[in-house]
CSV table of C-alpha atoms in Angstrom, one decimal:
chain,number,residue,atom,x,y,z
K,1379,MET,CA,-21.9,65.6,31.4
K,1380,LYS,CA,-20.4,67.9,28.9
K,1381,ARG,CA,-22.2,70.6,26.9
K,1382,LEU,CA,-22.3,70.2,23.2
K,1383,ARG,CA,-21.9,73.3,21.1
K,1384,LYS,CA,-25.0,74.6,19.0
K,1385,PRO,CA,-24.4,75.4,15.2
K,1386,PRO,CA,-25.1,78.8,14.0
K,1387,ARG,CA,-28.8,79.5,12.6
K,1388,LEU,CA,-29.4,79.9,8.8
K,1389,VAL,CA,-30.1,83.3,7.2
K,1390,PRO,CA,-31.5,84.0,3.7
K,1391,GLY,CA,-28.9,83.6,1.1
K,1392,ASP,CA,-26.9,81.1,2.9
K,1393,LEU,CA,-25.5,78.0,1.0
K,1394,VAL,CA,-26.6,74.4,2.2
K,1395,GLY,CA,-24.7,71.3,1.1
K,1396,ILE,CA,-26.7,68.2,0.1
K,1397,THR,CA,-24.7,64.9,0.5
K,1398,ALA,CA,-25.4,61.1,0.3
K,1399,PRO,CA,-23.4,59.5,3.2
K,1400,ALA,CA,-24.9,56.2,2.9
K,1401,SER,CA,-27.0,54.9,0.1
K,1402,TRP,CA,-27.5,56.6,-3.4
K,1403,GLY,CA,-30.7,58.2,-4.5
K,1404,ASP,CA,-32.0,59.8,-7.7
K,1405,ARG,CA,-30.3,63.0,-8.3
K,1406,GLU,CA,-33.1,64.7,-10.2
K,1407,GLN,CA,-35.6,63.9,-7.6
K,1408,MET,CA,-33.1,65.3,-4.9
K,1409,LYS,CA,-32.8,68.3,-7.1
K,1410,ALA,CA,-36.4,68.8,-7.6
K,1411,ALA,CA,-36.9,68.2,-3.5
K,1412,ALA,CA,-34.2,71.1,-3.0
K,1413,SER,CA,-36.8,73.6,-4.3
K,1414,TYR,CA,-38.2,73.5,-1.0
K,1415,LEU,CA,-35.3,74.8,0.7
K,1416,GLU,CA,-34.8,77.6,-2.4
K,1417,ARG,CA,-38.2,78.8,-1.4
K,1418,LEU,CA,-36.9,79.4,2.1
K,1419,GLY,CA,-34.3,81.7,0.4
K,1420,LEU,CA,-31.5,79.2,0.8
K,1421,ARG,CA,-29.0,78.4,-1.9
K,1422,VAL,CA,-28.3,74.7,-2.5
K,1423,ARG,CA,-25.4,72.8,-3.7
K,1424,LEU,CA,-25.6,69.2,-4.6
K,1425,GLY,CA,-22.7,67.1,-3.6
K,1426,ASP,CA,-20.8,64.5,-6.2
K,1427,THR,CA,-22.2,61.6,-4.1
K,1428,LEU,CA,-25.6,62.1,-5.4
K,1429,SER,CA,-24.4,61.1,-8.9
K,1430,ARG,CA,-22.1,58.1,-7.8
K,1431,GLN,CA,-23.0,54.3,-7.3
K,1432,HIS,CA,-21.0,51.7,-5.7
K,1433,GLY,CA,-23.0,48.8,-5.1
K,1434,TYR,CA,-25.8,49.9,-2.8
K,1435,LEU,CA,-23.5,53.0,-1.6
K,1436,ALA,CA,-23.4,56.3,-3.0
K,1437,GLY,CA,-19.8,56.0,-3.9
K,1438,THR,CA,-17.0,54.4,-2.2
K,1439,ASP,CA,-16.2,55.0,1.6
K,1440,GLU,CA,-13.2,57.3,0.8
K,1441,GLU,CA,-15.8,59.4,-1.5
K,1442,ARG,CA,-18.4,59.7,0.9
K,1443,ALA,CA,-16.2,60.6,3.8
K,1444,ARG,CA,-14.0,63.1,1.7
K,1445,GLU,CA,-17.2,65.0,0.6
K,1446,LEU,CA,-18.6,65.2,4.1
K,1447,ASN,CA,-15.3,66.4,5.6
K,1448,ALA,CA,-15.0,69.1,2.6
K,1449,MET,CA,-18.6,70.5,3.2
K,1450,PHE,CA,-17.8,70.9,7.0
K,1451,ALA,CA,-14.3,72.7,6.1
K,1452,ASN,CA,-15.9,74.8,3.4
K,1453,PRO,CA,-16.7,78.2,5.1
K,1454,ASP,CA,-19.2,78.8,2.4
K,1455,ILE,CA,-21.5,76.1,3.5
K,1456,LYS,CA,-23.5,76.8,6.3
K,1457,ALA,CA,-25.6,73.8,6.8
K,1458,ILE,CA,-25.3,70.1,5.6
K,1459,ILE,CA,-28.6,68.1,4.9
K,1460,CYS,CA,-28.3,64.2,4.1
K,1461,ALA,CA,-30.0,63.5,0.8
K,1462,ARG,CA,-31.0,59.9,2.2
K,1463,GLY,CA,-30.3,57.1,4.5
K,1464,GLY,CA,-30.1,53.7,3.5
K,1465,TYR,CA,-27.1,51.8,4.6
K,1466,GLY,CA,-23.3,53.0,4.9
K,1467,THR,CA,-22.5,55.7,7.6
K,1468,GLY,CA,-20.9,53.2,10.0
K,1469,ARG,CA,-18.3,52.6,7.2
K,1470,ILE,CA,-17.1,55.9,7.3
K,1471,ALA,CA,-17.0,56.9,10.8
K,1472,ASP,CA,-13.5,56.3,11.2
K,1473,LEU,CA,-12.6,58.4,8.1
K,1474,LEU,CA,-14.1,61.5,9.2
K,1475,ASP,CA,-12.2,64.3,10.4
K,1476,TYR,CA,-13.7,65.2,13.8
K,1477,GLU,CA,-11.3,68.1,14.6
K,1478,VAL,CA,-12.4,69.8,11.4
K,1479,ILE,CA,-16.0,69.2,12.2
K,1480,ARG,CA,-15.5,70.6,15.7
K,1481,ALA,CA,-13.6,73.6,14.5
K,1482,ASN,CA,-16.3,74.6,11.9
K,1483,PRO,CA,-19.6,73.8,13.6
K,1484,LYS,CA,-22.8,74.0,11.4
K,1485,ILE,CA,-26.0,72.4,11.0
K,1486,PHE,CA,-25.7,68.5,10.1
K,1487,TRP,CA,-29.2,67.1,9.4
K,1488,GLY,CA,-30.5,63.4,8.7
K,1489,TYR,CA,-32.1,60.5,10.3
K,1490,SER,CA,-32.4,56.7,9.7
K,1491,ASP,CA,-28.8,55.4,8.8
K,1492,ILE,CA,-27.6,58.9,9.7
K,1493,THR,CA,-28.2,58.1,13.4
K,1494,PHE,CA,-24.5,56.6,13.4
K,1495,LEU,CA,-23.1,60.0,12.4
K,1496,HIS,CA,-25.0,61.6,15.0
K,1497,ALA,CA,-23.5,59.3,17.7
K,1498,ALA,CA,-20.1,59.8,16.3
K,1499,ILE,CA,-20.2,63.5,15.8
K,1500,GLY,CA,-21.9,64.0,19.1
K,1501,ARG,CA,-19.0,62.1,20.9
K,1502,TYR,CA,-15.8,63.4,19.0
K,1503,ALA,CA,-16.9,66.8,17.9
K,1504,ASP,CA,-19.1,68.1,20.7
K,1505,LEU,CA,-21.5,69.2,18.1
K,1506,VAL,CA,-25.5,69.5,18.4
K,1507,THR,CA,-26.8,67.7,15.3
K,1508,PHE,CA,-30.4,67.4,13.9
K,1509,HIS,CA,-32.6,64.2,13.5
K,1510,GLY,CA,-34.8,65.3,11.0
K,1511,PRO,CA,-36.5,64.7,7.7
K,1512,MET,CA,-34.1,64.3,4.6
K,1513,LEU,CA,-34.7,65.5,0.8
K,1514,VAL,CA,-35.9,61.9,0.0
K,1515,ASP,CA,-38.9,63.0,2.4
K,1516,LEU,CA,-39.7,66.2,0.4
K,1517,GLY,CA,-40.6,64.3,-2.8
K,1518,PRO,CA,-42.0,62.9,-5.1
K,1519,GLU,CA,-45.2,63.2,-3.1
K,1520,GLU,CA,-46.3,66.3,-1.7
K,1521,PRO,CA,-44.8,66.3,2.0
K,1522,HIS,CA,-46.8,66.9,5.2
K,1523,PRO,CA,-46.6,70.7,6.1
K,1524,LEU,CA,-45.3,69.9,9.5
K,1525,THR,CA,-42.4,68.0,7.9
K,1526,VAL,CA,-41.4,70.9,5.7
K,1527,GLN,CA,-41.9,73.3,8.5
K,1528,ASN,CA,-39.2,71.7,10.3
K,1529,TYR,CA,-36.6,73.5,8.0
K,1530,GLU,CA,-38.2,76.9,9.0
K,1531,THR,CA,-36.7,76.5,12.4
K,1532,LEU,CA,-33.2,76.7,11.2
K,1533,LEU,CA,-33.7,80.2,10.0
K,1534,ARG,CA,-36.0,81.3,12.9
K,1535,PRO,CA,-34.9,79.5,16.0
K,1536,SER,CA,-37.6,78.1,18.1
K,1537,VAL,CA,-37.9,75.7,21.2
K,1538,LEU,CA,-39.3,72.5,20.4
K,1539,ARG,CA,-42.6,71.5,22.2
K,1540,TYR,CA,-43.9,68.3,21.5
K,1541,THR,CA,-47.7,67.8,22.6
K,1542,GLU,CA,-50.8,66.0,21.7
K,1543,ALA,CA,-51.6,68.6,19.4
K,1544,ILE,CA,-49.3,67.0,17.1
K,1545,SER,CA,-50.0,63.4,17.7
K,1546,PRO,CA,-51.8,61.3,20.7
K,1547,LEU,CA,-49.1,60.3,23.2
K,1548,GLN,CA,-49.5,57.2,25.4
K,1549,THR,CA,-48.1,56.8,29.0
K,1550,LEU,CA,-46.0,53.5,29.2
K,1551,VAL,CA,-44.2,54.3,32.7
K,1552,GLU,CA,-45.4,57.4,34.5
K,1553,GLY,CA,-43.1,59.9,35.6
K,1554,GLU,CA,-41.0,63.0,34.5
K,1555,ALA,CA,-37.4,63.2,33.3
K,1556,PHE,CA,-34.8,65.6,32.2
K,1557,GLY,CA,-31.6,65.2,30.2
K,1558,PRO,CA,-30.1,65.9,26.8
K,1559,LEU,CA,-31.8,64.3,23.8
K,1560,VAL,CA,-30.2,61.2,22.1
K,1561,GLY,CA,-31.1,58.2,20.1
K,1562,GLY,CA,-32.5,57.7,16.7
K,1563,ASN,CA,-32.9,54.4,14.6
K,1564,ILE,CA,-32.7,51.3,16.8
K,1565,SER,CA,-30.8,49.1,14.2
K,1566,LEU,CA,-28.2,51.9,14.1
K,1567,ILE,CA,-27.9,52.4,17.9
K,1568,VAL,CA,-27.5,48.7,18.2
K,1569,SER,CA,-24.8,48.7,15.5
K,1570,THR,CA,-22.8,51.5,17.7
K,1571,LEU,CA,-22.6,49.0,20.6
K,1572,GLY,CA,-18.8,47.8,21.2
K,1573,THR,CA,-17.4,50.4,19.0
K,1574,PRO,CA,-15.6,53.7,19.7
K,1575,TYR,CA,-19.0,55.6,18.7
K,1576,GLU,CA,-21.1,53.6,21.0
K,1577,LEU,CA,-24.2,55.8,22.0
K,1578,ASP,CA,-24.0,57.1,25.7
K,1579,THR,CA,-27.5,57.3,27.4
K,1580,LYS,CA,-26.6,57.9,31.0
K,1581,GLY,CA,-28.7,60.5,32.3
K,1582,LYS,CA,-30.2,61.2,29.0
K,1583,LEU,CA,-33.6,61.1,27.2
K,1584,LEU,CA,-33.4,58.3,24.8
K,1585,PHE,CA,-35.7,58.3,21.7
K,1586,LEU,CA,-36.2,55.2,19.4
K,1587,GLU,CA,-37.7,54.7,16.0
K,1588,GLU,CA,-37.7,51.8,13.5
K,1589,ILE,CA,-39.0,50.8,10.1
K,1590,ASP,CA,-39.6,47.5,8.6
K,1591,GLU,CA,-38.7,45.2,11.4
K,1592,GLU,CA,-40.8,42.2,12.5
K,1593,PRO,CA,-41.5,42.3,16.3
K,1594,TYR,CA,-39.1,39.4,17.0
K,1595,ARG,CA,-36.2,41.3,15.3
K,1596,VAL,CA,-37.2,44.6,17.5
K,1597,ASP,CA,-37.4,42.2,20.3
K,1598,ARG,CA,-33.7,41.0,19.6
K,1599,MET,CA,-32.5,44.7,19.4
K,1600,LEU,CA,-34.2,46.0,22.2
K,1601,ASN,CA,-32.8,42.9,24.4
K,1602,GLN,CA,-29.5,44.0,23.3
K,1603,LEU,CA,-29.6,47.4,24.3
K,1604,ARG,CA,-31.3,46.4,27.6
K,1605,LEU,CA,-28.6,44.1,28.4
K,1606,ALA,CA,-26.0,46.7,27.4
K,1607,GLY,CA,-27.5,48.9,30.0
K,1608,LYS,CA,-28.9,51.5,27.8
K,1609,PHE,CA,-32.2,51.8,29.3
K,1610,ALA,CA,-31.2,51.5,33.0
K,1611,ASP,CA,-28.8,54.4,32.3
K,1612,ALA,CA,-31.4,56.6,30.6
K,1613,ALA,CA,-33.2,59.2,32.5
K,1614,GLY,CA,-36.3,58.7,30.4
K,1615,ILE,CA,-37.6,56.8,27.1
K,1616,LEU,CA,-39.3,58.3,24.1
K,1617,VAL,CA,-41.1,55.6,21.9
K,1618,CYS,CA,-41.3,57.2,18.6
K,1619,ASP,CA,-42.7,55.7,15.0
K,1620,PHE,CA,-42.3,51.9,14.5
K,1621,ASN,CA,-43.2,52.0,10.6
K,1622,ASN,CA,-44.6,48.7,9.4
K,1623,CYS,CA,-43.1,46.8,12.3
K,1624,VAL,CA,-45.7,43.7,12.0
K,1625,PRO,CA,-45.2,40.3,11.6
K,1626,ASN,CA,-44.4,39.0,8.4
K,1627,LYS,CA,-42.1,35.9,8.3
K,1628,ARG,CA,-43.3,34.8,11.6
K,1629,LYS,CA,-47.1,34.8,11.7
K,1630,VAL,CA,-47.4,33.5,15.4
K,1631,SER,CA,-45.7,36.6,17.0
K,1632,LEU,CA,-45.7,38.7,20.0
K,1633,THR,CA,-46.8,42.1,19.2
K,1634,LEU,CA,-44.8,45.0,19.2
K,1635,GLU,CA,-46.4,46.2,22.3
K,1636,GLN,CA,-45.7,43.2,24.2
K,1637,VAL,CA,-42.1,43.6,23.2
K,1638,ILE,CA,-41.7,47.1,24.2
K,1639,ALA,CA,-43.3,46.3,27.5
K,1640,ASP,CA,-40.8,43.5,28.1
K,1641,HIS,CA,-37.7,45.5,27.4
K,1642,ILE,CA,-38.7,49.2,27.9
K,1643,VAL,CA,-41.5,49.3,30.4
K,1644,SER,CA,-39.6,46.8,32.7
K,1645,ALA,CA,-36.8,49.3,32.9
K,1646,GLY,CA,-39.0,51.4,35.1
K,1647,LYS,CA,-38.1,54.9,33.7
K,1648,PRO,CA,-40.5,57.5,32.5
K,1649,ALA,CA,-41.7,56.5,29.0
K,1650,LEU,CA,-43.9,58.2,26.6
K,1651,ALA,CA,-45.0,56.8,23.2
K,1652,GLY,CA,-46.5,58.1,20.1
K,1653,PHE,CA,-44.2,60.4,18.9
K,1654,LYS,CA,-44.0,61.4,15.2
K,1655,ILE,CA,-40.2,61.0,14.9
K,1656,GLY,CA,-38.7,58.9,12.5
K,1657,HIS,CA,-40.0,57.0,9.2
K,1658,CYS,CA,-43.5,58.5,9.2
K,1659,SER,CA,-45.5,61.6,8.0
K,1660,PRO,CA,-45.2,64.2,9.7
K,1661,ASN,CA,-41.6,63.8,10.8
K,1662,ILE,CA,-40.6,65.9,13.4
K,1663,ALA,CA,-37.2,66.9,13.9
K,1664,VAL,CA,-35.5,67.0,17.3
K,1665,PRO,CA,-31.9,68.5,18.2
K,1666,ILE,CA,-29.7,65.7,19.4
K,1667,GLY,CA,-27.8,66.9,22.3
K,1668,ILE,CA,-30.1,69.8,23.7
K,1669,GLU,CA,-31.3,69.4,27.2
K,1670,ALA,CA,-35.1,68.5,27.4
K,1671,ARG,CA,-38.0,67.6,29.9
K,1672,MET,CA,-40.5,65.0,29.4
K,1673,SER,CA,-43.6,64.6,31.4
K,1674,THR,CA,-46.1,61.7,31.4
K,1675,TYR,CA,-48.4,63.7,33.4
K,1676,GLU,CA,-48.5,66.7,30.9
K,1677,LYS,CA,-48.0,64.4,27.9
K,1678,LEU,CA,-45.1,66.6,26.9
K,1679,LEU,CA,-41.5,66.8,25.5
K,1680,GLU,CA,-40.1,70.2,25.6
K,1681,CYS,CA,-36.6,71.3,24.8
K,1682,ALA,CA,-35.0,73.8,27.1
K,1683,GLU,CA,-33.5,75.9,24.2
K,1684,PRO,CA,-33.3,76.0,20.2
K,1685,GLY,CA,-30.9,73.8,18.6
K,1686,VAL,CA,-29.0,76.6,16.8
K,1687,GLU,CA,-27.6,79.8,18.1
K,1688,ALA,CA,-29.9,82.6,17.5
């Protein structure tokens, strides 16, 4: 199993690039949210994609990919934080320059639709990336202190240790497992299947999150992942936040818990549920590609090292 390269940590005064590789957002709102980063002593540069609209996308595929490639190539930019998710990252995966990304390792941060880029960059640029809250999560309402605190770890590297001090955790399948962290939004993981960017879960700790999908839709996606061998391959499974995944169209429904039991518990791999990772508050950031340990006996997820070079 190859070891991914960690990006350098940030120091006060570093320049952070903000880009929108998927859907567009309100530039002024993003500018206001960027003040949280400035309070940490970081400088912020808003990308042109924050001012572009192409249907539901933040500019054309070429424009969004060109900006992301340019931010990786720019030596002045030390980290890239996505403004928001939405939809569209899978459309630009073939347009990214993975050699440039590999040659210029830096922090890449986001979640939701950004899941597709985490999978692509991990596979073709061998870089540790971060599944964490984006600028849209920092405003307009006051964000949870733990959500904001995530960003401090980029300046003061620390080892992620998730216990019930953060949220209650439920054992689904007893056991202990070790492996690199991979995963993200289920819809996006499913969309990688059968493509050159398909998520590899073999010997890894797979974390899953979702939002606004009814149980029957979650059922369909988990079933596809099960049939693709993603649960059988995994060393362990972390069930994270499933925000508003309740029956709506189909009032007579299996529960989300039943669906998870049918596809994840039945895999027999150590599994814990209840992690505040995903479309939730707080939203705890995790370094993708870093070796970690999960234990249902200790109700624990613990990384072996920080996600950035100290």
